[in-house]
Every structure is written in structure tokens, then in C-alpha cells.
Tab-separated table of C-alpha atoms and ligand atoms in Angstrom:
chain	number	residue	atom	x	y	z
A	64	UNK	CA	-28.990	-6.373	-7.658
A	65	UNK	CA	-29.315	-3.187	-5.601
A	66	UNK	CA	-29.903	-4.577	-2.021
A	67	UNK	CA	-27.774	-2.064	0.047
A	68	UNK	CA	-27.574	1.272	-1.576
A	69	UNK	CA	-31.009	1.378	-3.355
A	70	UNK	CA	-30.755	5.285	-3.667
A	71	UNK	CA	-27.056	5.470	-4.920
A	72	UNK	CA	-26.774	5.311	-8.504
A	73	UNK	CA	-22.962	4.103	-10.117
A	74	UNK	CA	-20.851	7.165	-9.562
A	75	UNK	CA	-20.321	9.271	-12.660
A	76	UNK	CA	-17.648	11.550	-13.817
A	77	UNK	CA	-19.403	15.062	-14.070
A	78	UNK	CA	-16.386	17.200	-14.509
A	79	UNK	CA	-14.751	19.969	-12.264
A	80	UNK	CA	-17.900	22.237	-12.143
A	81	UNK	CA	-20.274	19.429	-10.644
A	82	UNK	CA	-21.494	20.258	-7.196
A	83	UNK	CA	-23.060	16.762	-6.954
A	84	UNK	CA	-21.007	15.112	-4.063
A	85	UNK	CA	-21.821	11.902	-5.276
A	86	UNK	CA	-20.128	12.293	-8.480
A	87	UNK	CA	-16.467	12.463	-9.747
A	88	UNK	CA	-15.071	15.817	-10.612
A	89	UNK	CA	-11.657	14.567	-11.760
A	90	UNK	CA	-11.384	10.979	-11.976
A	91	UNK	CA	-12.514	10.183	-15.400
A	92	UNK	CA	-11.786	6.406	-15.809
A	93	UNK	CA	-11.531	6.116	-19.718
A	94	UNK	CA	-9.711	9.515	-19.997
A	95	UNK	CA	-6.082	9.312	-21.406
A	96	UNK	CA	-3.066	10.813	-19.583
A	97	UNK	CA	0.436	9.986	-21.129
A	98	UNK	CA	-1.091	7.428	-23.343
A	99	UNK	CA	-2.851	5.258	-20.663
A	100	UNK	CA	-6.376	5.642	-19.162
A	101	UNK	CA	-6.564	6.983	-15.822
A	102	UNK	CA	-7.991	3.558	-14.496
A	103	UNK	CA	-4.895	1.947	-15.899
A	104	UNK	CA	-2.552	4.188	-14.251
A	105	UNK	CA	-4.200	4.482	-10.795
A	106	UNK	CA	-5.477	0.891	-10.336
A	107	UNK	CA	-7.443	1.641	-7.428
A	108	UNK	CA	-8.485	-0.831	-4.931
A	109	UNK	CA	-10.993	-0.752	-1.927
A	110	UNK	CA	-9.722	-2.483	1.364
A	111	UNK	CA	-11.971	-4.959	2.903
A	112	UNK	CA	-10.649	-4.626	6.429
A	113	UNK	CA	-11.356	-1.122	7.072
A	114	UNK	CA	-14.233	-0.349	4.535
A	115	UNK	CA	-16.363	-3.365	5.580
A	116	UNK	CA	-14.854	-4.870	8.924
A	117	UNK	CA	-14.006	-1.572	10.612
A	118	UNK	CA	-16.946	-0.208	12.513
A	119	UNK	CA	-15.364	2.879	14.243
A	120	UNK	CA	-13.968	1.062	17.181
A	121	UNK	CA	-11.242	3.071	19.092
A	122	UNK	CA	-9.286	2.536	22.586
A	123	UNK	CA	-12.183	4.534	24.641
A	124	UNK	CA	-15.174	2.414	23.087
A	125	UNK	CA	-16.629	-0.023	20.824
A	126	UNK	CA	-17.868	0.315	16.986
A	127	UNK	CA	-20.261	3.297	16.422
A	128	UNK	CA	-21.226	1.978	12.920
A	129	UNK	CA	-24.183	-0.353	12.766
A	130	UNK	CA	-24.280	-2.200	9.216
A	131	UNK	CA	-27.303	-4.126	8.066
A	132	UNK	CA	-25.009	-7.146	6.902
A	133	UNK	CA	-24.012	-7.552	10.477
A	134	UNK	CA	-27.378	-8.226	11.830
A	135	UNK	CA	-27.379	-12.025	11.034
A	136	UNK	CA	-26.630	-14.238	14.106
A	137	UNK	CA	-24.774	-16.949	12.221
A	138	UNK	CA	-21.157	-15.527	11.316
A	139	UNK	CA	-21.098	-17.128	7.942
A	140	UNK	CA	-24.439	-15.423	6.861
A	141	UNK	CA	-22.764	-12.141	8.235
A	142	UNK	CA	-19.622	-12.990	5.630
A	143	UNK	CA	-22.124	-13.962	2.863
A	144	UNK	CA	-23.828	-10.549	3.104
A	145	UNK	CA	-20.601	-8.497	3.677
A	146	UNK	CA	-19.623	-10.060	0.399
A	147	UNK	CA	-22.800	-8.951	-1.282
A	148	UNK	CA	-22.435	-5.277	0.270
A	149	UNK	CA	-18.917	-5.259	-0.841
A	150	UNK	CA	-19.241	-6.018	-4.359
A	151	UNK	CA	-22.303	-3.827	-4.788
A	152	UNK	CA	-20.145	-0.921	-3.469
A	153	UNK	CA	-17.127	-1.837	-5.683
A	154	UNK	CA	-19.519	-1.617	-8.851
A	155	UNK	CA	-21.143	1.456	-8.076
A	156	UNK	CA	-17.874	3.011	-6.949
A	157	UNK	CA	-16.196	1.943	-10.480
A	158	UNK	CA	-13.156	0.640	-8.992
A	159	UNK	CA	-11.246	-2.299	-10.708
A	160	UNK	CA	-9.652	-4.002	-7.709
A	161	UNK	CA	-9.946	-5.053	-4.074
A	162	UNK	CA	-7.743	-6.284	-1.233
A	163	UNK	CA	-8.369	-8.610	1.680
A	164	UNK	CA	-6.937	-10.367	4.806
A	165	UNK	CA	-8.109	-14.043	4.985
A	166	UNK	CA	-10.041	-13.454	8.341
A	167	UNK	CA	-11.744	-10.168	6.776
A	168	UNK	CA	-13.805	-12.417	4.213
A	169	UNK	CA	-14.231	-15.573	6.859
A	170	UNK	CA	-14.526	-15.645	10.292
A	171	UNK	CA	-12.074	-17.785	12.216
A	172	UNK	CA	-13.700	-21.329	13.670
A	173	UNK	CA	-12.623	-23.359	16.393
A	174	UNK	CA	-10.082	-25.605	14.326
A	175	UNK	CA	-7.781	-24.693	11.471
A	176	UNK	CA	-9.504	-27.100	9.268
A	177	UNK	CA	-12.986	-25.652	9.961
A	178	UNK	CA	-11.703	-22.017	9.544
A	179	UNK	CA	-10.291	-23.439	5.880
A	180	UNK	CA	-13.577	-24.873	4.971
A	181	UNK	CA	-15.419	-21.474	5.819
A	182	UNK	CA	-12.604	-19.716	3.711
A	183	UNK	CA	-13.273	-22.188	0.678
A	184	UNK	CA	-17.054	-21.469	1.020
A	185	UNK	CA	-16.674	-17.404	0.577
A	186	UNK	CA	-13.684	-17.920	-1.902
A	187	UNK	CA	-16.161	-19.808	-4.267
A	188	UNK	CA	-18.895	-16.952	-3.878
A	189	UNK	CA	-16.128	-14.213	-4.378
A	190	UNK	CA	-14.882	-16.080	-7.660
A	191	UNK	CA	-18.188	-15.951	-9.057
A	192	UNK	CA	-18.488	-12.389	-8.088
A	193	UNK	CA	-15.320	-11.430	-9.749
A	194	UNK	CA	-16.315	-13.231	-12.855
A	195	UNK	CA	-19.861	-11.404	-13.042
A	196	UNK	CA	-18.586	-8.091	-12.480
A	197	UNK	CA	-14.849	-7.979	-14.051
A	198	UNK	CA	-13.608	-6.950	-10.583
A	199	UNK	CA	-10.124	-8.291	-9.988
A	200	UNK	CA	-8.271	-9.123	-6.635
A	201	UNK	CA	-4.999	-6.510	-6.103
A	202	UNK	CA	-3.611	-8.623	-3.428
A	203	UNK	CA	-4.425	-10.894	-0.559
A	204	UNK	CA	-2.858	-11.091	2.955
A	205	UNK	CA	-2.981	-13.018	6.045
A	206	UNK	CA	-4.087	-11.492	9.461
A	207	UNK	CA	-1.650	-13.419	11.787
A	208	UNK	CA	-1.603	-10.411	14.400
A	209	UNK	CA	-5.079	-10.269	15.656
A	210	UNK	CA	-5.662	-13.787	17.481
A	211	UNK	CA	-4.277	-13.960	21.078
A	212	UNK	CA	-1.677	-16.929	19.643
A	213	UNK	CA	-0.010	-14.234	17.887
A	214	UNK	CA	0.490	-11.892	20.875
A	215	UNK	CA	4.307	-12.607	20.458
A	216	UNK	CA	4.400	-12.465	16.681
A	217	UNK	CA	3.847	-14.943	13.885
A	218	UNK	CA	7.154	-15.879	12.131
A	219	UNK	CA	9.359	-14.095	14.768
A	220	UNK	CA	7.372	-15.960	17.658
A	221	UNK	CA	9.793	-17.666	20.517
A	222	UNK	CA	7.423	-20.764	20.022
A	223	UNK	CA	8.021	-22.849	16.793
A	224	UNK	CA	4.447	-24.322	17.079
A	225	UNK	CA	3.046	-20.454	16.738
A	226	UNK	CA	5.496	-20.108	13.509
A	227	UNK	CA	4.016	-23.486	12.165
A	228	UNK	CA	0.233	-22.047	12.717
A	229	UNK	CA	1.252	-18.858	10.936
A	230	UNK	CA	2.942	-20.919	7.959
A	231	UNK	CA	-0.262	-22.945	7.658
A	232	UNK	CA	-2.184	-19.620	7.482
A	233	UNK	CA	-0.131	-18.326	4.823
A	234	UNK	CA	-0.293	-21.406	2.817
A	235	UNK	CA	-3.946	-21.187	2.659
A	236	UNK	CA	-4.029	-17.511	2.195
A	237	UNK	CA	-1.694	-17.903	-0.801
A	238	UNK	CA	-3.670	-20.367	-2.287
A	239	UNK	CA	-6.784	-18.734	-2.141
A	240	UNK	CA	-5.227	-15.607	-3.431
A	241	UNK	CA	-4.156	-17.717	-6.495
A	242	UNK	CA	-7.470	-19.196	-6.824
A	243	UNK	CA	-8.886	-15.555	-7.080
A	244	UNK	CA	-6.240	-14.565	-9.597
A	245	UNK	CA	-4.749	-12.169	-7.301
A	246	UNK	CA	-2.109	-10.009	-8.801
A	247	UNK	CA	0.000	-10.024	-5.769
A	248	UNK	CA	0.237	-10.945	-2.053
A	249	UNK	CA	1.317	-8.713	0.668
A	250	UNK	CA	3.451	-9.639	3.930
A	251	UNK	CA	2.845	-6.985	6.549
A	252	UNK	CA	4.746	-7.849	9.875
A	253	UNK	CA	1.686	-7.425	12.170
A	254	UNK	CA	3.415	-8.106	15.111
A	255	UNK	CA	6.787	-9.016	14.014
A	256	UNK	CA	8.692	-6.916	16.078
A	257	UNK	CA	9.448	-6.454	19.817
A	258	UNK	CA	8.369	-4.417	22.808
A	259	UNK	CA	11.397	-5.119	25.202
A	260	UNK	CA	14.945	-6.452	24.419
A	261	UNK	CA	14.817	-8.145	27.789
A	262	UNK	CA	12.808	-11.004	26.525
A	263	UNK	CA	13.861	-10.964	22.690
A	264	UNK	CA	16.631	-12.600	20.634
A	265	UNK	CA	16.626	-10.151	17.862
A	266	UNK	CA	18.900	-11.945	15.710
A	267	UNK	CA	17.179	-15.442	16.019
A	268	UNK	CA	13.920	-13.600	15.188
A	269	UNK	CA	15.125	-11.934	12.119
A	270	UNK	CA	16.677	-15.339	10.803
A	271	UNK	CA	13.210	-17.007	11.507
A	272	UNK	CA	11.431	-14.146	9.404
A	273	UNK	CA	13.866	-14.813	6.696
A	274	UNK	CA	13.314	-18.699	6.826
A	275	UNK	CA	9.500	-18.171	6.754
A	276	UNK	CA	9.607	-15.853	3.660
A	277	UNK	CA	11.870	-18.144	2.024
A	278	UNK	CA	9.159	-21.031	2.479
A	279	UNK	CA	6.551	-18.684	1.118
A	280	UNK	CA	8.820	-18.099	-2.279
A	281	UNK	CA	9.128	-21.799	-2.218
A	282	UNK	CA	5.579	-22.538	-1.895
A	283	UNK	CA	4.425	-19.902	-4.461
A	284	UNK	CA	6.691	-21.748	-6.984
A	285	UNK	CA	5.088	-25.051	-6.022
A	286	UNK	CA	1.509	-23.858	-6.502
A	287	UNK	CA	2.434	-21.783	-9.769
A	288	UNK	CA	1.058	-18.593	-7.980
A	289	UNK	CA	2.547	-15.874	-10.405
A	290	UNK	CA	1.390	-13.017	-8.418
A	291	UNK	CA	4.162	-10.400	-6.953
A	292	UNK	CA	5.023	-10.916	-3.384
A	293	UNK	CA	5.471	-7.390	-1.421
A	294	UNK	CA	6.780	-6.570	1.864
A	295	UNK	CA	4.985	-3.647	3.559
A	296	UNK	CA	7.045	-1.536	5.874
A	297	UNK	CA	6.004	-0.052	9.162
A	298	UNK	CA	8.014	1.370	11.863
A	299	UNK	CA	6.004	0.478	14.996
A	300	UNK	CA	2.434	-0.091	16.042
A	301	UNK	CA	1.526	-2.661	17.129
A	302	UNK	CA	5.034	-3.537	18.370
A	303	UNK	CA	7.099	-0.646	19.688
A	304	UNK	CA	9.614	-1.615	17.044
A	305	UNK	CA	8.685	-3.458	13.999
A	306	UNK	CA	11.554	-5.249	12.060
A	307	UNK	CA	10.195	-3.950	8.615
A	308	UNK	CA	10.829	-0.533	9.617
A	309	UNK	CA	11.216	1.459	6.523
A	310	UNK	CA	11.923	0.883	2.628
A	311	UNK	CA	15.636	1.235	3.434
A	312	UNK	CA	15.593	-1.422	6.113
A	313	UNK	CA	13.425	-4.098	4.351
A	314	UNK	CA	15.674	-3.856	1.546
A	315	UNK	CA	18.809	-4.461	3.519
A	316	UNK	CA	17.075	-7.340	5.160
A	317	UNK	CA	15.988	-8.601	1.857
A	318	UNK	CA	19.512	-8.519	0.267
A	319	UNK	CA	20.968	-10.030	3.335
A	320	UNK	CA	18.696	-13.115	3.058
A	321	UNK	CA	18.876	-13.417	-0.426
A	322	UNK	CA	15.179	-12.430	-0.980
A	323	UNK	CA	15.636	-9.453	-2.977
A	324	UNK	CA	14.805	-11.196	-6.261
A	325	UNK	CA	11.545	-12.362	-5.000
A	326	UNK	CA	10.008	-9.323	-2.997
A	327	UNK	CA	8.889	-5.668	-3.725
A	328	UNK	CA	7.724	-3.110	-1.510
A	329	UNK	CA	4.053	-2.184	-0.762
A	330	UNK	CA	4.484	1.293	0.590
A	331	UNK	CA	1.619	2.868	2.737
A	332	UNK	CA	1.742	6.719	3.113
A	333	UNK	CA	0.910	6.715	6.809
A	334	UNK	CA	3.608	4.318	7.735
A	335	UNK	CA	6.126	6.144	5.644
A	336	UNK	CA	5.341	9.446	7.916
A	337	UNK	CA	5.272	7.153	11.263
A	338	UNK	CA	8.944	6.325	10.120
A	339	UNK	CA	9.858	10.010	10.043
A	340	UNK	CA	9.819	10.084	6.205
A	341	UNK	CA	7.747	11.574	3.469
A	342	UNK	CA	5.535	9.264	1.259
A	343	UNK	CA	7.446	10.547	-1.595
A	344	UNK	CA	10.915	9.703	-0.312
A	345	UNK	CA	9.924	5.893	0.583
A	346	UNK	CA	8.544	5.491	-3.158
A	347	UNK	CA	11.696	7.359	-4.473
A	348	UNK	CA	13.934	4.757	-2.670
A	349	UNK	CA	11.952	2.127	-4.063
A	350	UNK	CA	12.021	3.361	-7.527
A	351	UNK	CA	15.746	3.831	-7.102
A	352	UNK	CA	16.259	0.325	-6.010
A	353	UNK	CA	13.753	-1.577	-8.321
A	354	UNK	CA	11.494	-2.148	-5.376
A	355	UNK	CA	8.525	-0.192	-6.443
A	356	UNK	CA	5.596	-2.534	-5.989
A	357	UNK	CA	2.326	-1.257	-4.774
A	358	UNK	CA	0.685	1.758	-2.679
A	359	UNK	CA	-1.423	1.548	0.480
A	360	UNK	CA	-2.950	5.066	-0.133
A	361	UNK	CA	-3.897	6.914	2.865
A	362	UNK	CA	-2.577	9.749	5.368
A	363	UNK	CA	-1.812	10.221	8.947
A	364	UNK	CA	-2.685	13.491	10.891
A	365	UNK	CA	0.277	15.645	11.757
A	366	UNK	CA	-0.844	16.281	15.069
A	367	UNK	CA	-1.366	12.716	15.926
A	368	UNK	CA	1.462	10.433	16.168
A	369	UNK	CA	-0.369	7.272	15.024
A	370	UNK	CA	-1.703	5.195	12.343
A	371	UNK	CA	-4.699	6.873	11.761
A	372	UNK	CA	-5.465	5.663	8.405
A	373	UNK	CA	-7.292	8.632	6.664
A	374	UNK	CA	-8.435	9.038	3.505
A	375	UNK	CA	-5.617	10.829	1.226
A	376	UNK	CA	-6.691	14.418	0.069
A	377	UNK	CA	-3.472	16.400	-0.020
A	378	UNK	CA	-2.743	17.509	-3.627
A	379	UNK	CA	0.947	17.706	-2.922
A	380	UNK	CA	1.030	14.291	-1.531
A	381	UNK	CA	-0.770	12.617	-4.580
A	382	UNK	CA	0.915	14.738	-7.135
A	383	UNK	CA	4.325	14.077	-5.947
A	384	UNK	CA	3.483	10.469	-5.184
A	385	UNK	CA	2.095	9.893	-8.842
A	386	UNK	CA	5.159	11.995	-10.184
A	387	UNK	CA	7.458	9.444	-8.664
A	388	UNK	CA	5.333	6.377	-9.683
A	389	UNK	CA	5.069	7.576	-13.206
A	390	UNK	CA	8.939	8.446	-13.532
A	391	UNK	CA	9.357	4.763	-12.047
A	392	UNK	CA	7.376	3.450	-15.098
A	393	UNK	CA	4.197	3.266	-13.403
A	394	UNK	CA	2.324	0.291	-11.671
A	395	UNK	CA	2.959	-3.249	-13.337
A	396	UNK	CA	1.099	-5.415	-10.645
A	397	UNK	CA	0.364	-3.039	-8.037
A	398	UNK	CA	-1.961	-0.375	-7.731
A	399	UNK	CA	-3.581	2.102	-5.335
A	400	UNK	CA	-5.440	0.506	-2.361
A	401	UNK	CA	-7.175	2.652	-0.029
A	402	UNK	CA	-6.288	1.467	3.087
A	403	UNK	CA	-8.163	3.968	5.107
A	404	UNK	CA	-11.332	4.090	7.265
A	405	UNK	CA	-13.931	6.576	7.696
A	406	UNK	CA	-13.867	8.373	10.983
A	407	UNK	CA	-15.991	7.051	13.989
A	408	UNK	CA	-18.864	9.705	13.151
A	409	UNK	CA	-19.145	8.712	9.601
A	410	UNK	CA	-21.854	5.990	10.344
A	411	UNK	CA	-23.743	5.941	7.234
A	412	UNK	CA	-22.778	3.536	4.162
A	413	UNK	CA	-22.966	6.641	2.067
A	414	UNK	CA	-19.691	8.044	3.959
A	415	UNK	CA	-18.110	5.057	2.387
A	416	UNK	CA	-18.843	6.570	-1.015
A	417	UNK	CA	-17.942	10.018	-0.131
A	418	UNK	CA	-14.485	8.835	1.362
A	419	UNK	CA	-13.544	6.970	-1.752
A	420	UNK	CA	-14.648	9.567	-4.209
A	421	UNK	CA	-12.758	12.163	-2.556
A	422	UNK	CA	-9.555	10.199	-2.492
A	423	UNK	CA	-9.902	9.083	-6.090
A	424	UNK	CA	-10.305	12.563	-7.211
A	425	UNK	CA	-7.294	13.538	-5.228
A	426	UNK	CA	-5.295	10.853	-6.873
A	427	UNK	CA	-6.769	11.878	-10.434
A	428	UNK	CA	-5.788	15.373	-10.057
A	429	UNK	CA	-2.265	14.307	-8.938
A	430	UNK	CA	-2.034	11.954	-11.910
A	431	UNK	CA	-2.996	14.815	-14.094
A	432	UNK	CA	-0.572	17.548	-12.430
A	433	UNK	CA	2.309	14.922	-12.459
A	434	UNK	CA	1.716	14.294	-16.138
A	435	UNK	CA	2.204	17.975	-16.890
A	436	UNK	CA	5.104	18.177	-14.885
A	437	UNK	CA	6.843	15.351	-16.630
A	438	UNK	CA	5.459	16.463	-20.112
A	439	UNK	CA	6.946	20.100	-19.565
A	440	UNK	CA	10.113	18.646	-17.979
A	441	UNK	CA	10.319	21.570	-15.606
A	442	UNK	CA	11.764	19.665	-12.887
A	443	UNK	CA	13.526	17.188	-14.879
A	444	UNK	CA	15.460	19.914	-16.661
A	445	UNK	CA	16.652	21.661	-13.602
A	446	UNK	CA	17.696	18.207	-11.826
A	447	UNK	CA	19.635	17.151	-15.308
A	448	UNK	CA	21.258	20.594	-15.395
A	449	UNK	CA	22.283	20.279	-11.742
A	450	UNK	CA	23.859	16.784	-12.091
A	451	UNK	CA	25.398	18.052	-15.626
A	452	UNK	CA	28.973	17.824	-14.288
A	453	UNK	CA	28.995	13.978	-13.990
A	454	UNK	CA	28.148	13.731	-17.914
A	455	UNK	CA	31.511	15.143	-18.834
A	456	UNK	CA	34.881	15.564	-17.732
A	457	UNK	CA	35.935	15.207	-14.273
A	458	UNK	CA	32.455	13.539	-13.217
A	459	UNK	CA	32.297	11.106	-15.953
A	460	UNK	CA	35.794	9.748	-15.065
A	461	UNK	CA	34.653	9.394	-11.687
A	462	UNK	CA	31.526	7.684	-12.372
A	463	UNK	CA	33.409	5.272	-14.507
A	464	UNK	CA	35.911	4.627	-11.791
A	465	UNK	CA	38.905	5.989	-13.894
A	466	UNK	CA	40.294	8.265	-11.083
A	467	UNK	CA	41.099	7.669	-7.513
A	468	UNK	CA	41.916	10.150	-4.375
A	469	UNK	CA	45.554	10.995	-5.743
A	470	UNK	CA	43.969	12.261	-9.113
A	471	UNK	CA	41.446	14.074	-7.220
A	472	UNK	CA	43.762	15.629	-4.858
A	473	UNK	CA	45.604	16.732	-8.043
A	474	UNK	CA	42.592	18.229	-9.515
A	475	UNK	CA	41.551	20.057	-6.705
A	476	UNK	CA	45.176	21.580	-6.345
A	477	UNK	CA	45.363	22.690	-9.705
A	478	UNK	CA	41.556	24.066	-9.903
A	479	UNK	CA	41.313	25.677	-6.295
A	480	UNK	CA	37.929	26.498	-4.744
A	481	UNK	CA	34.710	24.889	-6.556
A	482	UNK	CA	32.203	27.571	-7.929
A	483	UNK	CA	28.908	26.967	-5.727
A	484	UNK	CA	25.479	27.229	-7.464
A	485	UNK	CA	22.007	27.658	-5.977
A	486	UNK	CA	19.584	24.848	-5.188
A	487	UNK	CA	16.824	27.167	-5.955
A	488	UNK	CA	14.531	25.360	-3.791
A	489	UNK	CA	12.243	28.033	-3.442
A	490	UNK	CA	11.796	28.666	-7.328
A	491	UNK	CA	11.124	25.094	-7.542
A	492	UNK	CA	8.512	25.017	-4.995
A	493	UNK	CA	6.821	28.078	-6.610
A	494	UNK	CA	6.798	26.209	-9.986
A	495	UNK	CA	5.380	23.065	-8.285
A	496	UNK	CA	2.494	25.418	-6.825
A	497	UNK	CA	1.930	27.074	-10.259
A	498	UNK	CA	0.914	23.255	-11.511
A	499	UNK	CA	-0.991	22.471	-8.737
A	500	UNK	CA	-4.490	23.816	-9.514
B	787	XLS	C1	-1.535	-2.117	9.101
B	787	XLS	C2	-1.385	-2.354	7.651
B	787	XLS	C3	-2.383	-3.520	7.022
B	787	XLS	C4	-1.657	-4.107	5.962
B	787	XLS	C5	-2.281	-5.578	5.672
B	787	XLS	O1	-1.349	-1.275	9.896
B	787	XLS	O2	-1.628	-1.217	7.363
B	787	XLS	O3	-3.689	-3.339	6.927
B	787	XLS	O4	-1.833	-3.300	4.870
B	787	XLS	O5	-2.135	-6.508	6.607
B	788	CA	CA1	-1.331	-1.081	5.093
B	789	CA	CA1	-2.069	1.483	8.247
């Protein structure tokens, strides 16, 4: 079937010298890197919301992007046609995975019962599409933030009736994710936060969020859903202060409420930078604490302070992200989901291909460079050497808990001033530059 992009053939790998904009220069799905294929390492996913439902809306005007599948007057015909367009796109692009919110794939109806019937219909079609193409669901999620009932949050809403509505919605979204064999399920705290403490009981809201997540864990077990649950941190937008601020904050929340064994994190690059961190920092925090789950691959704009969700192209970012992921053991259930949108002036379906091809190539390059850094151990050896004092003598005794303040005072009185060593930051940055090519 070639209904929507008759002129675009399956995107092929043509190598770094190709000048064809509709070809991969670096992403060679079957090529092996450190014992696995690029496709196995990178686990690329296309997101449904920006790619098919995003039409270039901004605060100053409605969408600019006209898509053929939106021409139907019946919203369910639109949903069916969108699914056709989406699977044709996934196949031609050559990605293995997709991700969606419940409301992306089927529009909300007057009642929850009717909304769920609509979802069931589209899920039946999607399941067949998945079977025919071999494309899998990386994760599903719920949109419990767009409808006006969620204006004051979902699980953190002051009204228990809204909490109940959100629970009913997540219940259904978990069921359909399970039905579609999803490898994971994401909780992004859409409007779980606050705009002013003048009207907010912060402690109660956090307790409610935890209770909600405990119910989700319980229901997951009940239906036998084996996918990984993730929390996706974001510091602000839409609320002024989101509860799931960053990886460290989510970690503390999970530990406090006894949820740490059931959740990992879905780290989005643009959310990391909004929180004042680098993308690599958030990933490294996850690796250090056994929380690395999945990635929403995108980037922000350093000159704009909001969630611009642009396609990732920066080789330093992709290299350091893949370096951190590889050193953390690589993805298991997770992958690289392009939570990114084409700009408002990129109005052609073809622009969706250019955007994804560039981002996939940027991550393929990042993967290759990271693998070379790991193979040559250039950074590893330096770090190992820098901490070598902890592998012997005093350092080892401290790590083993064999000494206290009194022994350490004695040691310092005997040995005097420590000998300082350079951190060699500039040399290491130059080495990184030598590898990025
Ligand atoms: C919004 C989030 C959202 C989540 C899924 O900023 O990135 O798209 O990834 O609800
Ligand atoms: Ca995201
Ligand atoms: Ca985002």
C-alpha cells in the first residue's frame, strides 16, 4: 500500500558520501556496533502526537499544516486514515517502534464508555497493522492534561471525582498498551504540579499522586502487563512547578513512597535542559541509580526558554547520551522515541522524513563515536586513574567503613598537605573533539 507517499520509497542506507536527502548516511540498521546491530542498540520510535496530530499550532495562531487524512468530516474516519498514514510512514522510515497517548489514536467522545469503544476499534486496526509490519509499541500513555476537566491536574486534582476520571482513563490506556504488546507505559505528570501555593495543599497532592501510582502498579499486576512503568521528569510547563521536576526529584519521590522497584525513568533531553541540567547529567543520574528506562530524544533551543521539542542533531549530545546509555548497559525495554515536531513552516509530509532521517543519523553517529570511545577506553582510563586512590590503602579503608574521623585526623596530621592533580578538562575535551567526526 502506498496511499500517502507514492513518491517516497523506503529510506535506504547509502553511506556518508551520499547526497540524497532521503537516504541515511550513518544509520545502517543491520550494521554491528559492539556486538549488536544499530537497530538493536537504538530502538528508534516515532511519536504519534507531534508527528501526526501536531499541525504547527503556536500561541499566535492555529495550525499551518494541512494533512490529507484530516479532510474527513467524521472524526473516526480521520483516526482510521491517520493510522494508515502513520504505518506507511513507520515502514518507509524503517523504525521498529511507535508511541502514543490514548487520545492521539482515537478522539474523545461524549461519554467515557463511548470514548473507550472508539479506542477499542482503533486498537483492533493497530494490532493488525503491527502484526502485518512487525512494528512494535515502545510505550503507551494517557493524555490526562488537555481536556478542561484536568485544568487543576489529574492524580493531584483537588477534586476526587477528577482523580477517579484519570484513574479510569489510565486503567483503559494500560489495557490497550497491554493488548498491543507495549514494552512500557509512561506517566508524564501533564498538569501534576501547581501554579500558586495560595490554593494548593502540596503534601496532600503528592500523597495522592503516590496513591495513584500504587493503584497503577496493582492494576498492572492484575492484568498481567509485563511492560516497564516509567515516570518522565519535567520541571515546568504546563504548570509553573511540576512535581516530577527532574531525575533526582523523581527518585526521592519513588523512594519515599515505596515505588522505586516498580518504576524507571523516561528522560527527555528538552526537559533536562529546562531543569537546568544537561541531557547527559539526567542519564548519568539514572545509570548511577538503576533508573535508566527510555529516552524522549529531542532538543530545546538555547535562546528560547521553553519546550521547543526540536529534532536532535547535536553530535555532542547524541554522543554523550549514547556513551552514557552504553556504559549503563544499553536499553532493555526502552528506546529512543523522537518526541519532536517539525517547525511551523515545514508543512509537507516529506518534511517528516527529513526530520527523522537527520535525527536517526545523528544518533547513529553518536552511537559509533561512543563505541569508539568505549573501545579505546580513553575516558575510562582517565577516570579510573583519577579515582585510583580509592582502590588501595586509605581510600579502600574509607570505602569499607573501617575508619572514622579520628583515624582520618591522625592520617592528616601524619601526611600533611595532599598533593593536588590536574583534572585535565581541556585535554579531555580535545580528545572528545578528536573522536567526533
Ligand atoms: C510533554 C511530554 C509528553 C510526554 C508524554 O512535554 O514530553 O509528550 O512525553 O505524555
Ligand atoms: Ca516527552
Ligand atoms: Ca517535551
